[in-house]
Tab-separated table of C-alpha atoms in Angstrom:
chain	number	residue	atom	x	y	z
U	64	MET	CA	-14.087	18.469	22.912
U	65	SER	CA	-14.808	15.947	20.158
U	66	ILE	CA	-12.287	13.398	18.943
U	67	VAL	CA	-12.545	10.758	16.240
U	68	VAL	CA	-9.937	8.032	15.815
U	69	SER	CA	-9.014	7.688	12.159
U	70	ASN	CA	-6.259	5.351	10.996
U	71	LYS	CA	-5.205	4.977	14.667
U	72	GLN	CA	-4.771	8.764	15.005
U	73	LYS	CA	-6.884	11.122	17.118
U	74	ILE	CA	-8.417	13.967	15.106
U	75	HIS	CA	-9.967	16.855	17.038
U	76	TYR	CA	-13.044	18.643	15.753
U	77	GLU	CA	-15.727	20.978	17.083
U	78	LEU	CA	-19.371	21.452	16.152
U	79	ALA	CA	-21.453	24.629	15.900
U	80	GLY	CA	-24.923	25.406	14.604
U	81	ASP	CA	-27.909	23.116	14.850
U	82	LYS	CA	-29.877	23.521	11.628
U	83	GLY	CA	-29.390	23.355	7.900
U	84	PRO	CA	-26.923	21.323	5.860
U	85	TRP	CA	-23.513	20.296	7.124
U	86	MET	CA	-20.438	22.378	6.295
U	87	LEU	CA	-16.848	21.325	7.003
U	88	LEU	CA	-14.391	24.095	7.876
U	89	HIS	CA	-10.841	22.935	7.175
U	90	PRO	CA	-7.959	25.313	7.964
U	91	PRO	CA	-4.690	25.245	6.033
U	92	HIS	CA	-1.425	24.126	7.594
U	93	LEU	CA	-0.286	26.316	10.511
U	94	ILE	CA	-3.605	28.200	10.767
U	95	PRO	CA	-5.369	27.218	14.011
U	96	MET	CA	-8.920	25.933	14.009
U	97	SER	CA	-9.822	28.885	16.256
U	98	ALA	CA	-9.260	31.252	13.310
U	99	TRP	CA	-12.720	30.320	11.995
U	100	LYS	CA	-14.235	31.804	15.171
U	101	GLU	CA	-11.822	34.715	15.488
U	102	GLU	CA	-12.479	35.873	11.925
U	103	GLY	CA	-16.259	35.707	12.374
U	104	TYR	CA	-16.966	32.797	10.034
U	105	VAL	CA	-18.622	30.654	12.711
U	106	ARG	CA	-20.873	33.455	13.948
U	107	GLN	CA	-22.262	33.993	10.453
U	108	LEU	CA	-22.340	30.431	9.136
U	109	GLU	CA	-23.846	28.735	12.196
U	110	LYS	CA	-27.102	30.607	11.534
U	111	ASP	CA	-27.732	28.476	8.435
U	112	PHE	CA	-25.395	25.475	8.701
U	113	ARG	CA	-24.331	22.706	11.038
U	114	LEU	CA	-20.591	23.304	11.171
U	115	VAL	CA	-17.762	20.847	11.678
U	116	MET	CA	-14.488	22.642	12.391
U	117	ILE	CA	-11.616	20.233	11.819
U	118	GLU	CA	-8.208	20.451	13.458
U	119	PRO	CA	-6.076	18.521	10.957
U	120	LEU	CA	-3.514	15.935	11.957
U	121	GLY	CA	-0.358	17.636	13.213
U	122	GLN	CA	-2.185	20.697	14.531
U	123	GLY	CA	-3.614	21.691	17.903
U	124	LEU	CA	-5.231	18.864	19.879
U	125	SER	CA	-5.026	16.340	17.031
U	126	ASP	CA	-2.258	13.755	17.063
U	127	ALA	CA	1.029	14.672	15.386
U	128	PRO	CA	2.756	11.485	14.224
U	129	GLU	CA	6.283	11.810	12.886
U	130	ASP	CA	5.716	9.285	10.093
U	131	SER	CA	4.959	11.307	6.945
U	132	SER	CA	2.713	8.553	5.559
U	133	HIS	CA	-0.028	9.826	7.901
U	134	TYR	CA	-0.125	13.176	6.070
U	135	THR	CA	-0.982	12.035	2.555
U	136	ILE	CA	-4.034	13.365	0.750
U	137	SER	CA	-5.651	9.922	1.011
U	138	SER	CA	-5.099	9.875	4.773
U	139	ARG	CA	-6.536	13.362	5.182
U	140	ILE	CA	-9.592	12.437	3.124
U	141	ARG	CA	-10.052	9.360	5.340
U	142	HIS	CA	-9.948	11.609	8.438
U	143	ILE	CA	-12.670	13.842	6.991
U	144	LEU	CA	-14.853	10.877	6.012
U	145	ASP	CA	-14.469	9.337	9.478
U	146	ILE	CA	-15.530	12.608	11.109
U	147	MET	CA	-18.533	12.824	8.779
U	148	ARG	CA	-19.480	9.264	9.706
U	149	GLU	CA	-19.128	10.118	13.411
U	150	VAL	CA	-21.512	13.102	13.172
U	151	GLN	CA	-23.805	11.155	10.810
U	152	ALA	CA	-23.406	13.589	7.909
U	153	ASP	CA	-24.102	12.002	4.526
U	154	PHE	CA	-23.284	15.205	2.642
U	155	ALA	CA	-21.397	18.376	3.524
U	156	PHE	CA	-20.232	21.575	1.931
U	157	PHE	CA	-16.482	22.080	2.274
U	158	LEU	CA	-14.878	25.437	3.073
U	159	GLU	CA	-11.139	26.080	3.040
U	160	TRP	CA	-8.999	29.190	2.914
U	161	VAL	CA	-8.602	30.583	-0.618
U	162	TRP	CA	-4.878	29.941	-1.058
U	163	VAL	CA	-5.428	26.270	-0.273
U	164	LEU	CA	-8.075	26.079	-2.982
U	165	ARG	CA	-5.549	27.321	-5.500
U	166	LEU	CA	-3.306	24.420	-4.512
U	167	ASP	CA	-6.214	21.973	-4.745
U	168	PHE	CA	-7.097	23.083	-8.257
U	169	LYS	CA	-3.483	22.813	-9.409
U	170	CYS	CA	-2.942	19.303	-8.035
U	171	PRO	CA	-4.698	17.453	-10.882
U	172	LYS	CA	-2.746	19.436	-13.470
U	173	ASN	CA	0.673	19.118	-11.838
U	174	PHE	CA	0.266	15.684	-10.234
U	175	PRO	CA	-2.293	13.767	-12.332
U	176	ASP	CA	-1.290	10.346	-10.989
U	177	GLU	CA	-1.631	11.468	-7.364
U	178	SER	CA	-4.927	13.306	-7.901
U	179	ALA	CA	-6.703	10.231	-9.224
U	180	HIS	CA	-6.505	8.416	-5.856
């Protein structure tokens, strides 16, 4: 079990694969990190990538603070960057579930001030 402390919060992550570029697997809210394995993503991707499966704050073995300020986009980006620093990854591909990507692409349009941070 791997843990990184980011902004005083413990973030759980797991590694798979030992060759190729880094790829971060980030599940959406309420989808467990184990879904990446259960759906066969890890089995296929670990052949060509070094995988970092992240269990976001508030899920699974990661801390779940009640203060909503820990769940901002900036905080979540900090968690990801701290994990990348921990595994010594200078660059990584980023894979999320499709419906989350739709939200990501709409953020700049609907919340331009928030997306610039």
